[in-house]
Tab-separated table of C-alpha atoms in Angstrom:
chain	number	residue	atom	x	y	z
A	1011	UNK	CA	8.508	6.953	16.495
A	1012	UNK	CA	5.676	4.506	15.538
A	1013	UNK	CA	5.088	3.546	11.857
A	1014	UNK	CA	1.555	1.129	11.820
A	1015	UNK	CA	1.499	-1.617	10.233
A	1016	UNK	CA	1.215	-2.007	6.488
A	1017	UNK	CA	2.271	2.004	6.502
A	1018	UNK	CA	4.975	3.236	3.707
A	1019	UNK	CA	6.894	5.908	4.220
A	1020	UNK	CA	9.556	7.592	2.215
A	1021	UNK	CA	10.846	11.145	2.758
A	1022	UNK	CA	12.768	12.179	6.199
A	1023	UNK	CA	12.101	12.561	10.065
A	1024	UNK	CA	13.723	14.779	11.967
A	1025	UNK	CA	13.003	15.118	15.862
A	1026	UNK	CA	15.069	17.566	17.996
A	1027	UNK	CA	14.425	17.734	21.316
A	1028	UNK	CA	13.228	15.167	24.224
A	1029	UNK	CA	9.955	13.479	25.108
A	1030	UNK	CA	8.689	14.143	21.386
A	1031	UNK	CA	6.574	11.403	19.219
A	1032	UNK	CA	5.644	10.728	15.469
A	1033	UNK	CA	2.968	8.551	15.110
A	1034	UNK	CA	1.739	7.377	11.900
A	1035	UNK	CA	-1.341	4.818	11.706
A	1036	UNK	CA	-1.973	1.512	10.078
A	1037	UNK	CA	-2.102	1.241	6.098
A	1038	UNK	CA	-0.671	5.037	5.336
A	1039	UNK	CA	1.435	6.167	2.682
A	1040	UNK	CA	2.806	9.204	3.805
A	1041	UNK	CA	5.605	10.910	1.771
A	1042	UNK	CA	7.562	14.203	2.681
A	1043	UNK	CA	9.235	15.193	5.497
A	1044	UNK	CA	8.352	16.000	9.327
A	1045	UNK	CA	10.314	18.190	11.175
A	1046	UNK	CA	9.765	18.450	15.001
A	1047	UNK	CA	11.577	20.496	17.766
A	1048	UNK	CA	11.398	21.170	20.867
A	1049	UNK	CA	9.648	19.065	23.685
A	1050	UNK	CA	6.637	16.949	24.544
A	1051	UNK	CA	5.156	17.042	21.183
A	1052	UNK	CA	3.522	14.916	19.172
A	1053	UNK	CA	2.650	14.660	15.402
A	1054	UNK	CA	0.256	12.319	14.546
A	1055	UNK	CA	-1.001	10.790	11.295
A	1056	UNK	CA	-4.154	8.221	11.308
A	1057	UNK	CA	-4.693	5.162	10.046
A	1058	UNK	CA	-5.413	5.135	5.616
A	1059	UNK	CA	-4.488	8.293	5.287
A	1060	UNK	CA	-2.332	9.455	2.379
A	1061	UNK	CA	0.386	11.956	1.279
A	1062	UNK	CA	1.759	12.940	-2.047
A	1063	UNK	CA	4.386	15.593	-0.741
A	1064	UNK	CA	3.644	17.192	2.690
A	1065	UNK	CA	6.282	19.368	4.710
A	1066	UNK	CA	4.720	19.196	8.677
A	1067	UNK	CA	6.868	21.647	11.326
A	1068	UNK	CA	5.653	20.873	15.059
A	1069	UNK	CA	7.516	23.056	17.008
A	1070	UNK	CA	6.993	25.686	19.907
A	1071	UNK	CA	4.595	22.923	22.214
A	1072	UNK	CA	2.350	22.874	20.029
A	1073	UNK	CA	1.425	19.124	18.573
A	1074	UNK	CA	0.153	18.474	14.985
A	1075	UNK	CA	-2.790	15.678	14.453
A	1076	UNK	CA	-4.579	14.643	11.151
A	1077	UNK	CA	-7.149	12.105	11.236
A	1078	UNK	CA	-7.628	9.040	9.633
A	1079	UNK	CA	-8.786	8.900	5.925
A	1080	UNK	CA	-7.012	11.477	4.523
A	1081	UNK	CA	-6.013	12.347	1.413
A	1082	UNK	CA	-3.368	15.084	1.000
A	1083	UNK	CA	-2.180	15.774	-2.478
A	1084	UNK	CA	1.645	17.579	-3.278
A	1085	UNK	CA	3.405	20.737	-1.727
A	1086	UNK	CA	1.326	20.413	1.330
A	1087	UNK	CA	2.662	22.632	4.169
A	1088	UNK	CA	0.966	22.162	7.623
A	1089	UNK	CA	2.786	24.169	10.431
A	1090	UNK	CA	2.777	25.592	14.374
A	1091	UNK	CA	4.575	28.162	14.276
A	1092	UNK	CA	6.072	30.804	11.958
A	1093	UNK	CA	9.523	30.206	12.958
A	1094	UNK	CA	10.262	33.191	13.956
A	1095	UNK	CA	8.914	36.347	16.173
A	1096	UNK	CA	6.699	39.420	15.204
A	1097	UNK	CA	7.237	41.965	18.369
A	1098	UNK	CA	5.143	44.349	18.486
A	1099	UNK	CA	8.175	48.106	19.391
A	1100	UNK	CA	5.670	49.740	22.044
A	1101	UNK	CA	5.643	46.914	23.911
A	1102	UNK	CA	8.108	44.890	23.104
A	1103	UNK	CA	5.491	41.578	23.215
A	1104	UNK	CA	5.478	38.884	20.900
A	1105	UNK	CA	2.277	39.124	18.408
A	1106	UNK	CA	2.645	36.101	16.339
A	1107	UNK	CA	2.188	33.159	19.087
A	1108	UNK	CA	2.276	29.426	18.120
A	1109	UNK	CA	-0.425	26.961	17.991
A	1110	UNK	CA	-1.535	23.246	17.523
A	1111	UNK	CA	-3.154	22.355	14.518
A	1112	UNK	CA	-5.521	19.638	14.151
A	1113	UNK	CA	-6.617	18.320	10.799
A	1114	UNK	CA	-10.358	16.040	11.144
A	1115	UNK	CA	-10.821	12.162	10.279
A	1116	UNK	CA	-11.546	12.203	5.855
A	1117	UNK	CA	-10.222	15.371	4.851
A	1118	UNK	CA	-9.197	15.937	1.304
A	1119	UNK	CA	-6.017	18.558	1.016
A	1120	UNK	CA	-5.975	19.985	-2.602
A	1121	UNK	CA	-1.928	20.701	-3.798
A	1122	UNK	CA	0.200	23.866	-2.636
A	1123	UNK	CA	-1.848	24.251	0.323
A	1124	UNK	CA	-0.969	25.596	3.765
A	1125	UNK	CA	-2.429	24.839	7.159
A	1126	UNK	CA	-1.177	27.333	9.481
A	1127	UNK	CA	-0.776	27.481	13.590
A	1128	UNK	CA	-4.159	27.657	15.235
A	1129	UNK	CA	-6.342	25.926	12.259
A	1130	UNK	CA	-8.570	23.497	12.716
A	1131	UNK	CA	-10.007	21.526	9.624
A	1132	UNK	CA	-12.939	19.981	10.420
A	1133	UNK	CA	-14.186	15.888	9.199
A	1134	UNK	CA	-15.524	15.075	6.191
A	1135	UNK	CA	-14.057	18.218	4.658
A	1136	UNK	CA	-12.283	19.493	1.159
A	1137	UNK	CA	-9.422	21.979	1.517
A	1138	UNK	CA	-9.302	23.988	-1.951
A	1139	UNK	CA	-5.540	24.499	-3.587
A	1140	UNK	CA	-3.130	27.069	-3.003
A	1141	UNK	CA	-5.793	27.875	-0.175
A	1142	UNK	CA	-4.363	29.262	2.800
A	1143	UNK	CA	-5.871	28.025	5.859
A	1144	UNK	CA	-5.225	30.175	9.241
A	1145	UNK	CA	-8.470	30.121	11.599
A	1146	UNK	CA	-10.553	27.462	13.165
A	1147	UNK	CA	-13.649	26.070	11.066
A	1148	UNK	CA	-16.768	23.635	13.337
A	1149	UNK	CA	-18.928	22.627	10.549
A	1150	UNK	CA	-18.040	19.088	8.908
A	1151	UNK	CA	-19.086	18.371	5.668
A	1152	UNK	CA	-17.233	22.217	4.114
A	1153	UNK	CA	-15.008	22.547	1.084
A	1154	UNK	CA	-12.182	25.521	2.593
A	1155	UNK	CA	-10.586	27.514	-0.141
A	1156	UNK	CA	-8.773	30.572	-0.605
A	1157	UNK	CA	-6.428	32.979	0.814
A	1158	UNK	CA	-7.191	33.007	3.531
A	1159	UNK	CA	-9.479	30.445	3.448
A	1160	UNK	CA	-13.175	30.886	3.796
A	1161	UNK	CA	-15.984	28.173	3.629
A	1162	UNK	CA	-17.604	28.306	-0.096
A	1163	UNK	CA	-19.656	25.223	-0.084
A	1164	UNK	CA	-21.197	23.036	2.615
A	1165	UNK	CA	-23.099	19.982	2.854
A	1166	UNK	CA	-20.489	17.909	0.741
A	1167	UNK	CA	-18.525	14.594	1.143
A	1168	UNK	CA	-15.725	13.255	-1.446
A	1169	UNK	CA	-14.311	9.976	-2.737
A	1170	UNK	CA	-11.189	8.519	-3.957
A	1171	UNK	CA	-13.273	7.139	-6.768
A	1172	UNK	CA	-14.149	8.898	-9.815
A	1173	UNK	CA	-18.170	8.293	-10.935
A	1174	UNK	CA	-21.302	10.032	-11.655
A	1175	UNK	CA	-23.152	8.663	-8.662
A	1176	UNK	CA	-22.499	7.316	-5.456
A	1177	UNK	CA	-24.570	5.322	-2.540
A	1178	UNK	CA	-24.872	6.495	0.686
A	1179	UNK	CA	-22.547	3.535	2.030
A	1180	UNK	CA	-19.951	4.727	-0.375
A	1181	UNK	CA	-20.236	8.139	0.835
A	1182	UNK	CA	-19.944	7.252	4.396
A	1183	UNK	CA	-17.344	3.990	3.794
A	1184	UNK	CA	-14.517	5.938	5.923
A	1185	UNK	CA	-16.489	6.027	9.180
A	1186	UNK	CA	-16.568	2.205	9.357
């Protein structure tokens, strides 16, 4: 476990398992809890990014990685797996299989969201709250919001800062 410097955390870290890391960057403050299990994974949190309350299972193989520059408000869930098995009785196969997740550099996370096993949130994005993401999104720049979550609005950025109007070095300030 690696906690950068000038990082806060508070909440709990659990890590079951062997050969598993949590990695959180320089200057975060992350708070809520991070629960990994199993082997070889990783969970990784980049450097100024933030967390009001977020709940982050990496289990199954599967590694967890949010970028740097985040901003992820309360009652965040972000997940791998579903914890548990849907078979499908003519065959007797698994149908719900796990999957990393992997959360872009300046990405905004609006309260009582879920990320789900699979999703991919691209940079420079805006996930809407109580949305419910579960798929894999390219295009940067995207507010994500609903359930499940579906791209209403592209060609956006956001800031920390609350005014009418904002230069283009303020709107790109995180990619420095």
């Amino acid at each position: 476990m690696v906690i950068g410097k000038g990082s806060r955390f508070s909440g709990k870290i659990t890590i079951r398992g062997s050969n598993n890391k949590v990695l959180i960057g320089e200057n975060c403050d992350f708070r809520g809890e991070i629960l990994v299990k199993g082997k070889s994974q990783t969970v990784s949190f980049g450097d100024n990014s933030t967390t009001v309350g977020a709940y982050i299972l990496c289990q199954e193989n599967c590694d967890v990685h949010i970028g740097k520059w985040c901003m992820f408000s309360r009652d965040i869930e972000i997940r791998t797996t579903d914890a548990h098995s849907v078979i499908d009785r003519a065959t007797g196969m698994r149908l719900n299989h796990p999957a990393p997740v992997t959360i872009g550099d300046h990405v905004w996370v609006g309260v009582g969201a879920i990320i789900n096993k699979g999703s991919i949130v691209p940079s420079d994005s805006i996930v809407g709250a109580m949305s419910f993401v579960n798929s894999r999104f390219d295009e940067g720049g995207i507010i994500l919001a609903g359930t499940p979550a579906k791209v209403v609005k592209s060609g956006i950025t956001w800031h920390r800062s609350r005014k009418a109007e904002f230069s283009s070095e303020e709107m790109e300030h995180w990619k420095g």
